[in-house]
């Protein structure tokens, strides 16, 4: 999940910057920053940390500081691969300073895996520099468009990543390009169910049926489902009723800096008190 509401309406798209030099600014050292949002497992008596998703923020003081604007601008510039490298480097360098060995989730465009043959080596090198073993990493595949992919190359990239111990997640399941074809092409170990399916599910029988159906499918595939965008007690009850026990959303945790995540106790054996049921 790059950010809440990554898709943009026509009015929002007008905020995409036209500055030709902005891409250079984005790629300057220190211009990208990262915050971490916990994904919690709620199957036991207390919520426990499953992973931290690394969320990128753009240069402060520019319109691209907003994540939706940043990545819409990157798509228009067709610079996904170069930005994915910058985001991975920024995220891993900061995550390497976290205490303990939390699992980390990184967003990567499908196009990058299919078109950038050097990306895997780059990822492994940056992880090694940060002292992070590949087994701790989850790669969330975003912005999948089969017509823009070399599927054999994409498949080989996924196989190499899995061989190293990295888990593959599929973002925004149930929305846009994250459809059944994508599920078959990616064969993810983790399905991230889009917040659109979760929002208001407690009072919407149609959403409840869809959540239940997806959760049963994920279990039959021996994978895990993450419910994104859980913001209320009622939404938590709805996704738990569907058998989903991995939760991401403001009901439990907002994204935080490294120091905020440490202070909140997410990296300890005990779940933080905030958002406790």
PDB file of C-alpha atoms in Angstrom:
ATOM      1  CA  UNK A   1       0.000   0.000   0.000  1.00  0.00           C
ATOM      2  CA  UNK A   2       1.847   3.093  -1.201  1.00  0.00           C
ATOM      3  CA  UNK A   3      -0.596   5.376   0.530  1.00  0.00           C
ATOM      4  CA  UNK A   4      -4.242   5.743   1.285  1.00  0.00           C
ATOM      5  CA  UNK A   5      -6.192   6.645  -1.854  1.00  0.00           C
ATOM      6  CA  UNK A   6      -3.425   6.208  -4.388  1.00  0.00           C
ATOM      7  CA  UNK A   7      -5.850   6.521  -7.286  1.00  0.00           C
ATOM      8  CA  UNK A   8      -6.580  10.076  -8.365  1.00  0.00           C
ATOM      9  CA  UNK A   9      -9.633  11.799  -9.763  1.00  0.00           C
ATOM     10  CA  UNK A  10      -9.403  14.220 -12.672  1.00  0.00           C
ATOM     11  CA  UNK A  11      -9.405  17.183 -10.296  1.00  0.00           C
ATOM     12  CA  UNK A  12      -6.631  15.681  -8.177  1.00  0.00           C
ATOM     13  CA  UNK A  13      -4.565  14.843 -11.255  1.00  0.00           C
ATOM     14  CA  UNK A  14      -4.292  18.579 -11.941  1.00  0.00           C
ATOM     15  CA  UNK A  15      -2.072  18.845  -8.877  1.00  0.00           C
ATOM     16  CA  UNK A  16       0.618  16.680 -10.505  1.00  0.00           C
ATOM     17  CA  UNK A  17       3.694  18.929 -10.827  1.00  0.00           C
ATOM     18  CA  UNK A  18       4.942  19.902 -14.275  1.00  0.00           C
ATOM     19  CA  UNK A  19       8.436  20.902 -13.118  1.00  0.00           C
ATOM     20  CA  UNK A  20      10.880  19.067 -15.387  1.00  0.00           C
ATOM     21  CA  UNK A  21      13.575  19.302 -12.708  1.00  0.00           C
ATOM     22  CA  UNK A  22      11.474  17.726  -9.971  1.00  0.00           C
ATOM     23  CA  UNK A  23      12.636  14.213 -10.802  1.00  0.00           C
ATOM     24  CA  UNK A  24      16.233  15.277 -10.244  1.00  0.00           C
ATOM     25  CA  UNK A  25      15.249  16.829  -6.923  1.00  0.00           C
ATOM     26  CA  UNK A  26      13.420  13.672  -5.840  1.00  0.00           C
ATOM     27  CA  UNK A  27      16.543  11.633  -6.521  1.00  0.00           C
ATOM     28  CA  UNK A  28      18.836  13.920  -4.519  1.00  0.00           C
ATOM     29  CA  UNK A  29      20.118  12.307  -1.300  1.00  0.00           C
ATOM     30  CA  UNK A  30      17.797  12.912   1.636  1.00  0.00           C
ATOM     31  CA  UNK A  31      14.796  14.079  -0.401  1.00  0.00           C
ATOM     32  CA  UNK A  32      12.867  10.841   0.043  1.00  0.00           C
ATOM     33  CA  UNK A  33      11.950   9.838   3.580  1.00  0.00           C
ATOM     34  CA  UNK A  34      10.281   6.744   4.989  1.00  0.00           C
ATOM     35  CA  UNK A  35       7.689   6.049   7.657  1.00  0.00           C
ATOM     36  CA  UNK A  36       6.624   2.618   8.873  1.00  0.00           C
ATOM     37  CA  UNK A  37       3.085   1.321   9.300  1.00  0.00           C
ATOM     38  CA  UNK A  38       2.606  -1.826  11.396  1.00  0.00           C
ATOM     39  CA  UNK A  39       0.705  -4.824  10.071  1.00  0.00           C
ATOM     40  CA  UNK A  40      -0.610  -6.657  13.118  1.00  0.00           C
ATOM     41  CA  UNK A  41      -1.617 -10.255  13.699  1.00  0.00           C
ATOM     42  CA  UNK A  42      -4.743 -10.418  15.852  1.00  0.00           C
ATOM     43  CA  UNK A  43      -5.310 -14.166  16.107  1.00  0.00           C
ATOM     44  CA  UNK A  44      -3.981 -14.403  19.680  1.00  0.00           C
ATOM     45  CA  UNK A  45      -5.044 -12.750  22.930  1.00  0.00           C
ATOM     46  CA  UNK A  46      -3.069  -9.600  22.049  1.00  0.00           C
ATOM     47  CA  UNK A  47      -2.181  -7.991  18.702  1.00  0.00           C
ATOM     48  CA  UNK A  48       1.383  -8.797  17.657  1.00  0.00           C
ATOM     49  CA  UNK A  49       3.571  -7.290  14.971  1.00  0.00           C
ATOM     50  CA  UNK A  50       3.578  -9.224  11.690  1.00  0.00           C
ATOM     51  CA  UNK A  51       5.490  -6.711   9.553  1.00  0.00           C
ATOM     52  CA  UNK A  52       6.286  -3.041   9.049  1.00  0.00           C
ATOM     53  CA  UNK A  53       5.344  -1.596   5.692  1.00  0.00           C
ATOM     54  CA  UNK A  54       7.817   1.022   4.452  1.00  0.00           C
ATOM     55  CA  UNK A  55       5.926   4.043   3.098  1.00  0.00           C
ATOM     56  CA  UNK A  56       7.776   6.706   1.138  1.00  0.00           C
ATOM     57  CA  UNK A  57       7.216  10.451   1.415  1.00  0.00           C
ATOM     58  CA  UNK A  58       8.383  12.902  -1.255  1.00  0.00           C
ATOM     59  CA  UNK A  59      10.514  16.052  -0.925  1.00  0.00           C
ATOM     60  CA  UNK A  60       9.219  18.339   1.783  1.00  0.00           C
ATOM     61  CA  UNK A  61       7.889  21.676   0.654  1.00  0.00           C
ATOM     62  CA  UNK A  62       6.957  20.418  -2.827  1.00  0.00           C
ATOM     63  CA  UNK A  63       3.633  19.229  -4.175  1.00  0.00           C
ATOM     64  CA  UNK A  64       5.230  15.778  -4.501  1.00  0.00           C
ATOM     65  CA  UNK A  65       5.465  15.518  -0.715  1.00  0.00           C
ATOM     66  CA  UNK A  66       1.984  14.004  -0.988  1.00  0.00           C
ATOM     67  CA  UNK A  67       2.471  10.343  -1.868  1.00  0.00           C
ATOM     68  CA  UNK A  68      -0.386  10.159  -4.376  1.00  0.00           C
ATOM     69  CA  UNK A  69       1.023  13.159  -6.256  1.00  0.00           C
ATOM     70  CA  UNK A  70       4.558  11.765  -6.100  1.00  0.00           C
ATOM     71  CA  UNK A  71       3.712   8.423  -7.672  1.00  0.00           C
ATOM     72  CA  UNK A  72       1.322   9.867 -10.239  1.00  0.00           C
ATOM     73  CA  UNK A  73       4.168  12.143 -11.315  1.00  0.00           C
ATOM     74  CA  UNK A  74       6.556   9.165 -11.483  1.00  0.00           C
ATOM     75  CA  UNK A  75       4.117   7.198 -13.635  1.00  0.00           C
ATOM     76  CA  UNK A  76       3.779  10.116 -16.045  1.00  0.00           C
ATOM     77  CA  UNK A  77       7.565  10.396 -16.266  1.00  0.00           C
ATOM     78  CA  UNK A  78       7.798   6.606 -16.746  1.00  0.00           C
ATOM     79  CA  UNK A  79      10.468   6.547 -14.064  1.00  0.00           C
ATOM     80  CA  UNK A  80       9.119   3.683 -11.949  1.00  0.00           C
ATOM     81  CA  UNK A  81      12.323   1.630 -12.025  1.00  0.00           C
ATOM     82  CA  UNK A  82      14.681   4.419 -11.006  1.00  0.00           C
ATOM     83  CA  UNK A  83      12.321   5.588  -8.262  1.00  0.00           C
ATOM     84  CA  UNK A  84      11.799   2.031  -7.006  1.00  0.00           C
ATOM     85  CA  UNK A  85      15.572   1.762  -6.550  1.00  0.00           C
ATOM     86  CA  UNK A  86      15.652   5.055  -4.658  1.00  0.00           C
ATOM     87  CA  UNK A  87      12.692   4.023  -2.473  1.00  0.00           C
ATOM     88  CA  UNK A  88      14.236   0.630  -1.694  1.00  0.00           C
ATOM     89  CA  UNK A  89      17.590   2.181  -0.794  1.00  0.00           C
ATOM     90  CA  UNK A  90      15.941   4.784   1.464  1.00  0.00           C
ATOM     91  CA  UNK A  91      13.673   2.247   3.155  1.00  0.00           C
ATOM     92  CA  UNK A  92      16.344  -0.365   3.819  1.00  0.00           C
ATOM     93  CA  UNK A  93      18.882   2.157   5.118  1.00  0.00           C
ATOM     94  CA  UNK A  94      16.368   3.457   7.674  1.00  0.00           C
ATOM     95  CA  UNK A  95      14.949   0.038   8.520  1.00  0.00           C
ATOM     96  CA  UNK A  96      18.437  -1.265   9.183  1.00  0.00           C
ATOM     97  CA  UNK A  97      18.582   1.066  12.201  1.00  0.00           C
ATOM     98  CA  UNK A  98      15.521  -0.495  13.832  1.00  0.00           C
ATOM     99  CA  UNK A  99      16.161  -2.735  16.837  1.00  0.00           C
ATOM    100  CA  UNK A 100      15.433  -6.426  16.547  1.00  0.00           C
ATOM    101  CA  UNK A 101      14.611  -8.135  13.278  1.00  0.00           C
ATOM    102  CA  UNK A 102      11.124  -7.056  12.176  1.00  0.00           C
ATOM    103  CA  UNK A 103       9.734  -8.286   8.883  1.00  0.00           C
ATOM    104  CA  UNK A 104       9.705  -5.432   6.345  1.00  0.00           C
ATOM    105  CA  UNK A 105       7.339  -4.864   3.432  1.00  0.00           C
ATOM    106  CA  UNK A 106       8.550  -2.887   0.389  1.00  0.00           C
ATOM    107  CA  UNK A 107       6.479  -1.677  -2.557  1.00  0.00           C
ATOM    108  CA  UNK A 108       7.833  -2.406  -6.034  1.00  0.00           C
ATOM    109  CA  UNK A 109       6.200  -1.833  -9.407  1.00  0.00           C
ATOM    110  CA  UNK A 110       5.616  -4.974 -11.462  1.00  0.00           C
ATOM    111  CA  UNK A 111       7.162  -3.106 -14.381  1.00  0.00           C
ATOM    112  CA  UNK A 112      10.422  -2.763 -12.461  1.00  0.00           C
ATOM    113  CA  UNK A 113      10.703  -6.512 -11.901  1.00  0.00           C
ATOM    114  CA  UNK A 114       9.863  -7.213 -15.526  1.00  0.00           C
ATOM    115  CA  UNK A 115      12.144  -4.621 -17.122  1.00  0.00           C
ATOM    116  CA  UNK A 116      15.055  -3.952 -14.776  1.00  0.00           C
ATOM    117  CA  UNK A 117      17.269  -7.077 -14.754  1.00  0.00           C
ATOM    118  CA  UNK A 118      19.665  -5.476 -12.281  1.00  0.00           C
ATOM    119  CA  UNK A 119      17.025  -4.677  -9.692  1.00  0.00           C
ATOM    120  CA  UNK A 120      17.283  -7.959  -7.794  1.00  0.00           C
ATOM    121  CA  UNK A 121      21.051  -7.610  -7.344  1.00  0.00           C
ATOM    122  CA  UNK A 122      20.520  -3.994  -6.262  1.00  0.00           C
ATOM    123  CA  UNK A 123      17.936  -5.094  -3.686  1.00  0.00           C
ATOM    124  CA  UNK A 124      20.197  -7.795  -2.265  1.00  0.00           C
ATOM    125  CA  UNK A 125      23.163  -5.414  -2.068  1.00  0.00           C
ATOM    126  CA  UNK A 126      21.203  -2.725  -0.238  1.00  0.00           C
ATOM    127  CA  UNK A 127      19.703  -5.261   2.151  1.00  0.00           C
ATOM    128  CA  UNK A 128      23.163  -6.652   2.907  1.00  0.00           C
ATOM    129  CA  UNK A 129      24.523  -3.142   3.537  1.00  0.00           C
ATOM    130  CA  UNK A 130      21.686  -2.547   6.020  1.00  0.00           C
ATOM    131  CA  UNK A 131      22.240  -5.879   7.755  1.00  0.00           C
ATOM    132  CA  UNK A 132      18.819  -7.173   6.687  1.00  0.00           C
ATOM    133  CA  UNK A 133      18.507 -10.792   5.603  1.00  0.00           C
ATOM    134  CA  UNK A 134      16.247 -11.460   2.582  1.00  0.00           C
ATOM    135  CA  UNK A 135      14.060 -13.781   4.703  1.00  0.00           C
ATOM    136  CA  UNK A 136      12.832 -10.662   6.538  1.00  0.00           C
ATOM    137  CA  UNK A 137      11.559  -8.993   3.359  1.00  0.00           C
ATOM    138  CA  UNK A 138       8.155  -8.929   1.715  1.00  0.00           C
ATOM    139  CA  UNK A 139       7.866  -7.365  -1.751  1.00  0.00           C
ATOM    140  CA  UNK A 140       4.439  -5.886  -2.470  1.00  0.00           C
ATOM    141  CA  UNK A 141       3.742  -5.904  -6.206  1.00  0.00           C
ATOM    142  CA  UNK A 142       1.948  -2.729  -7.288  1.00  0.00           C
ATOM    143  CA  UNK A 143       0.704  -1.190 -10.544  1.00  0.00           C
ATOM    144  CA  UNK A 144       0.493  -4.436 -12.485  1.00  0.00           C
ATOM    145  CA  UNK A 145      -0.356  -4.029 -16.189  1.00  0.00           C
ATOM    146  CA  UNK A 146       0.196  -7.241 -18.194  1.00  0.00           C
ATOM    147  CA  UNK A 147       0.353  -5.426 -21.515  1.00  0.00           C
ATOM    148  CA  UNK A 148       3.440  -3.542 -20.308  1.00  0.00           C
ATOM    149  CA  UNK A 149       5.243  -6.613 -18.970  1.00  0.00           C
ATOM    150  CA  UNK A 150       7.649  -9.183 -20.289  1.00  0.00           C
ATOM    151  CA  UNK A 151       5.909 -11.990 -18.398  1.00  0.00           C
ATOM    152  CA  UNK A 152       8.778 -14.524 -18.685  1.00  0.00           C
ATOM    153  CA  UNK A 153      11.219 -11.966 -17.245  1.00  0.00           C
ATOM    154  CA  UNK A 154       8.729 -11.044 -14.550  1.00  0.00           C
ATOM    155  CA  UNK A 155       8.265 -14.698 -13.623  1.00  0.00           C
ATOM    156  CA  UNK A 156      12.024 -15.303 -13.444  1.00  0.00           C
ATOM    157  CA  UNK A 157      12.415 -12.269 -11.181  1.00  0.00           C
ATOM    158  CA  UNK A 158       9.756 -13.559  -8.795  1.00  0.00           C
ATOM    159  CA  UNK A 159      11.350 -17.022  -8.745  1.00  0.00           C
ATOM    160  CA  UNK A 160      14.783 -15.583  -7.910  1.00  0.00           C
ATOM    161  CA  UNK A 161      13.353 -13.450  -5.127  1.00  0.00           C
ATOM    162  CA  UNK A 162      11.520 -16.416  -3.618  1.00  0.00           C
ATOM    163  CA  UNK A 163      14.636 -18.580  -3.792  1.00  0.00           C
ATOM    164  CA  UNK A 164      16.399 -16.018  -1.593  1.00  0.00           C
ATOM    165  CA  UNK A 165      13.674 -16.261   1.060  1.00  0.00           C
ATOM    166  CA  UNK A 166      11.720 -13.123   0.121  1.00  0.00           C
ATOM    167  CA  UNK A 167       7.928 -13.368   0.302  1.00  0.00           C
ATOM    168  CA  UNK A 168       5.755 -11.907  -2.449  1.00  0.00           C
ATOM    169  CA  UNK A 169       2.620  -9.915  -1.677  1.00  0.00           C
ATOM    170  CA  UNK A 170      -0.021  -8.605  -4.044  1.00  0.00           C
ATOM    171  CA  UNK A 171      -1.272  -5.103  -3.260  1.00  0.00           C
ATOM    172  CA  UNK A 172      -4.797  -3.710  -3.722  1.00  0.00           C
ATOM    173  CA  UNK A 173      -6.457  -7.109  -4.235  1.00  0.00           C
ATOM    174  CA  UNK A 174     -10.040  -6.583  -5.322  1.00  0.00           C
ATOM    175  CA  UNK A 175      -9.399  -3.279  -7.087  1.00  0.00           C
ATOM    176  CA  UNK A 176      -8.084  -2.247 -10.499  1.00  0.00           C
ATOM    177  CA  UNK A 177      -5.378  -4.457 -12.004  1.00  0.00           C
ATOM    178  CA  UNK A 178      -5.168  -6.759  -8.957  1.00  0.00           C
ATOM    179  CA  UNK A 179      -7.517  -9.317 -10.480  1.00  0.00           C
ATOM    180  CA  UNK A 180      -7.571 -13.084 -10.944  1.00  0.00           C
ATOM    181  CA  UNK A 181      -5.104 -12.966 -13.842  1.00  0.00           C
ATOM    182  CA  UNK A 182      -2.658 -11.119 -11.664  1.00  0.00           C
ATOM    183  CA  UNK A 183      -3.156 -13.661  -8.884  1.00  0.00           C
ATOM    184  CA  UNK A 184      -2.319 -16.467 -11.311  1.00  0.00           C
ATOM    185  CA  UNK A 185       0.736 -14.649 -12.679  1.00  0.00           C
ATOM    186  CA  UNK A 186       2.111 -13.614  -9.275  1.00  0.00           C
ATOM    187  CA  UNK A 187       0.964 -16.501  -7.023  1.00  0.00           C
ATOM    188  CA  UNK A 188       1.468 -14.372  -3.912  1.00  0.00           C
ATOM    189  CA  UNK A 189       2.085 -15.665  -0.421  1.00  0.00           C
ATOM    190  CA  UNK A 190       0.317 -12.584   0.965  1.00  0.00           C
ATOM    191  CA  UNK A 191      -2.860 -10.958  -0.383  1.00  0.00           C
ATOM    192  CA  UNK A 192      -3.454  -7.345   0.656  1.00  0.00           C
ATOM    193  CA  UNK A 193      -7.192  -6.743   0.415  1.00  0.00           C
ATOM    194  CA  UNK A 194      -7.932  -3.197  -0.661  1.00  0.00           C
ATOM    195  CA  UNK A 195      -9.440  -0.803   1.855  1.00  0.00           C
ATOM    196  CA  UNK A 196     -12.424  -0.260  -0.485  1.00  0.00           C
ATOM    197  CA  UNK A 197     -13.612  -3.761   0.427  1.00  0.00           C
ATOM    198  CA  UNK A 198     -13.110  -3.129   4.149  1.00  0.00           C
ATOM    199  CA  UNK A 199     -14.634   0.334   4.501  1.00  0.00           C
ATOM    200  CA  UNK A 200     -18.153  -0.017   5.881  1.00  0.00           C
ATOM    201  CA  UNK A 201     -18.070  -3.830   5.604  1.00  0.00           C
ATOM    202  CA  UNK A 202     -19.770  -4.270   8.986  1.00  0.00           C
ATOM    203  CA  UNK A 203     -23.032  -2.854   7.588  1.00  0.00           C
ATOM    204  CA  UNK A 204     -22.737  -3.974   3.934  1.00  0.00           C
ATOM    205  CA  UNK A 205     -23.728  -7.600   3.216  1.00  0.00           C
ATOM    206  CA  UNK A 206     -22.158  -7.454  -0.259  1.00  0.00           C
ATOM    207  CA  UNK A 207     -18.765  -6.478   1.145  1.00  0.00           C
ATOM    208  CA  UNK A 208     -19.097  -9.164   3.814  1.00  0.00           C
ATOM    209  CA  UNK A 209     -19.698 -11.851   1.174  1.00  0.00           C
ATOM    210  CA  UNK A 210     -16.759 -10.667  -0.928  1.00  0.00           C
ATOM    211  CA  UNK A 211     -14.416 -10.551   2.069  1.00  0.00           C
ATOM    212  CA  UNK A 212     -15.498 -14.032   3.119  1.00  0.00           C
ATOM    213  CA  UNK A 213     -15.014 -15.366  -0.414  1.00  0.00           C
ATOM    214  CA  UNK A 214     -11.547 -13.845  -0.777  1.00  0.00           C
ATOM    215  CA  UNK A 215     -10.474 -15.034   2.664  1.00  0.00           C
ATOM    216  CA  UNK A 216     -11.548 -18.617   1.874  1.00  0.00           C
ATOM    217  CA  UNK A 217      -9.726 -18.494  -1.466  1.00  0.00           C
ATOM    218  CA  UNK A 218      -6.539 -17.245   0.227  1.00  0.00           C
ATOM    219  CA  UNK A 219      -6.675 -20.032   2.808  1.00  0.00           C
ATOM    220  CA  UNK A 220      -7.121 -22.664   0.091  1.00  0.00           C
ATOM    221  CA  UNK A 221      -4.042 -21.247  -1.627  1.00  0.00           C
ATOM    222  CA  UNK A 222      -2.161 -21.628   1.676  1.00  0.00           C
ATOM    223  CA  UNK A 223      -1.459 -17.895   1.731  1.00  0.00           C
ATOM    224  CA  UNK A 224      -2.252 -15.052   4.168  1.00  0.00           C
ATOM    225  CA  UNK A 225      -4.684 -12.151   3.766  1.00  0.00           C
ATOM    226  CA  UNK A 226      -4.124  -8.647   5.107  1.00  0.00           C
ATOM    227  CA  UNK A 227      -7.132  -6.364   5.526  1.00  0.00           C
ATOM    228  CA  UNK A 228      -6.044  -2.822   4.663  1.00  0.00           C
ATOM    229  CA  UNK A 229      -7.655   0.360   5.911  1.00  0.00           C
ATOM    230  CA  UNK A 230      -9.223  -0.971   9.114  1.00  0.00           C
ATOM    231  CA  UNK A 231     -10.190   2.201  10.948  1.00  0.00           C
ATOM    232  CA  UNK A 232     -13.047   1.258  13.287  1.00  0.00           C
ATOM    233  CA  UNK A 233     -13.963  -1.443  15.763  1.00  0.00           C
ATOM    234  CA  UNK A 234     -16.869  -2.451  13.509  1.00  0.00           C
ATOM    235  CA  UNK A 235     -14.575  -2.932  10.496  1.00  0.00           C
ATOM    236  CA  UNK A 236     -12.230  -5.035  12.624  1.00  0.00           C
ATOM    237  CA  UNK A 237     -15.130  -7.255  13.695  1.00  0.00           C
ATOM    238  CA  UNK A 238     -16.200  -7.635  10.039  1.00  0.00           C
ATOM    239  CA  UNK A 239     -12.800  -8.748   8.754  1.00  0.00           C
ATOM    240  CA  UNK A 240     -12.252 -11.066  11.722  1.00  0.00           C
ATOM    241  CA  UNK A 241     -15.651 -12.638  11.017  1.00  0.00           C
ATOM    242  CA  UNK A 242     -14.336 -13.440   7.534  1.00  0.00           C
ATOM    243  CA  UNK A 243     -11.370 -15.221   9.098  1.00  0.00           C
ATOM    244  CA  UNK A 244      -8.784 -12.519   8.360  1.00  0.00           C
ATOM    245  CA  UNK A 245      -6.264 -12.062  11.158  1.00  0.00           C
ATOM    246  CA  UNK A 246      -3.678  -9.721   9.620  1.00  0.00           C
ATOM    247  CA  UNK A 247      -4.755  -6.102  10.016  1.00  0.00           C
ATOM    248  CA  UNK A 248      -3.367  -2.798   8.751  1.00  0.00           C
ATOM    249  CA  UNK A 249      -5.033   0.521   9.414  1.00  0.00           C
ATOM    250  CA  UNK A 250      -5.527   3.498  11.677  1.00  0.00           C
ATOM    251  CA  UNK A 251      -7.617   1.569  14.218  1.00  0.00           C
ATOM    252  CA  UNK A 252      -4.368   0.072  15.489  1.00  0.00           C
ATOM    253  CA  UNK A 253      -1.559   2.198  14.087  1.00  0.00           C
ATOM    254  CA  UNK A 254      -0.800   5.241  11.979  1.00  0.00           C
ATOM    255  CA  UNK A 255       2.465   5.335  10.018  1.00  0.00           C
ATOM    256  CA  UNK A 256       5.347   6.515  12.181  1.00  0.00           C
ATOM    257  CA  UNK A 257       8.999   7.401  11.996  1.00  0.00           C
ATOM    258  CA  UNK A 258      11.594   4.952  13.238  1.00  0.00           C
ATOM    259  CA  UNK A 259      11.729   6.611  16.661  1.00  0.00           C
ATOM    260  CA  UNK A 260       7.919   6.691  16.929  1.00  0.00           C
ATOM    261  CA  UNK A 261       7.620   3.002  16.068  1.00  0.00           C
ATOM    262  CA  UNK A 262      10.246   2.102  18.650  1.00  0.00           C
ATOM    263  CA  UNK A 263       8.645   4.313  21.328  1.00  0.00           C
ATOM    264  CA  UNK A 264       5.203   2.798  20.687  1.00  0.00           C
ATOM    265  CA  UNK A 265       6.535  -0.661  21.533  1.00  0.00           C
ATOM    266  CA  UNK A 266       5.726  -2.380  18.245  1.00  0.00           C
ATOM    267  CA  UNK A 267       9.120  -4.075  18.220  1.00  0.00           C
ATOM    268  CA  UNK A 268       8.745  -5.587  21.671  1.00  0.00           C
ATOM    269  CA  UNK A 269       7.073  -8.881  22.451  1.00  0.00           C
ATOM    270  CA  UNK A 270       4.094  -7.028  23.902  1.00  0.00           C
ATOM    271  CA  UNK A 271       1.592  -5.223  21.692  1.00  0.00           C
ATOM    272  CA  UNK A 272       1.193  -1.471  22.309  1.00  0.00           C
ATOM    273  CA  UNK A 273      -1.710  -0.333  24.405  1.00  0.00           C
ATOM    274  CA  UNK A 274      -2.954   2.109  21.737  1.00  0.00           C
ATOM    275  CA  UNK A 275      -5.854   0.657  19.779  1.00  0.00           C
ATOM    276  CA  UNK A 276      -6.161  -2.393  22.001  1.00  0.00           C
ATOM    277  CA  UNK A 277      -9.517  -4.092  21.742  1.00  0.00           C
TER     278      UNK A 277
END
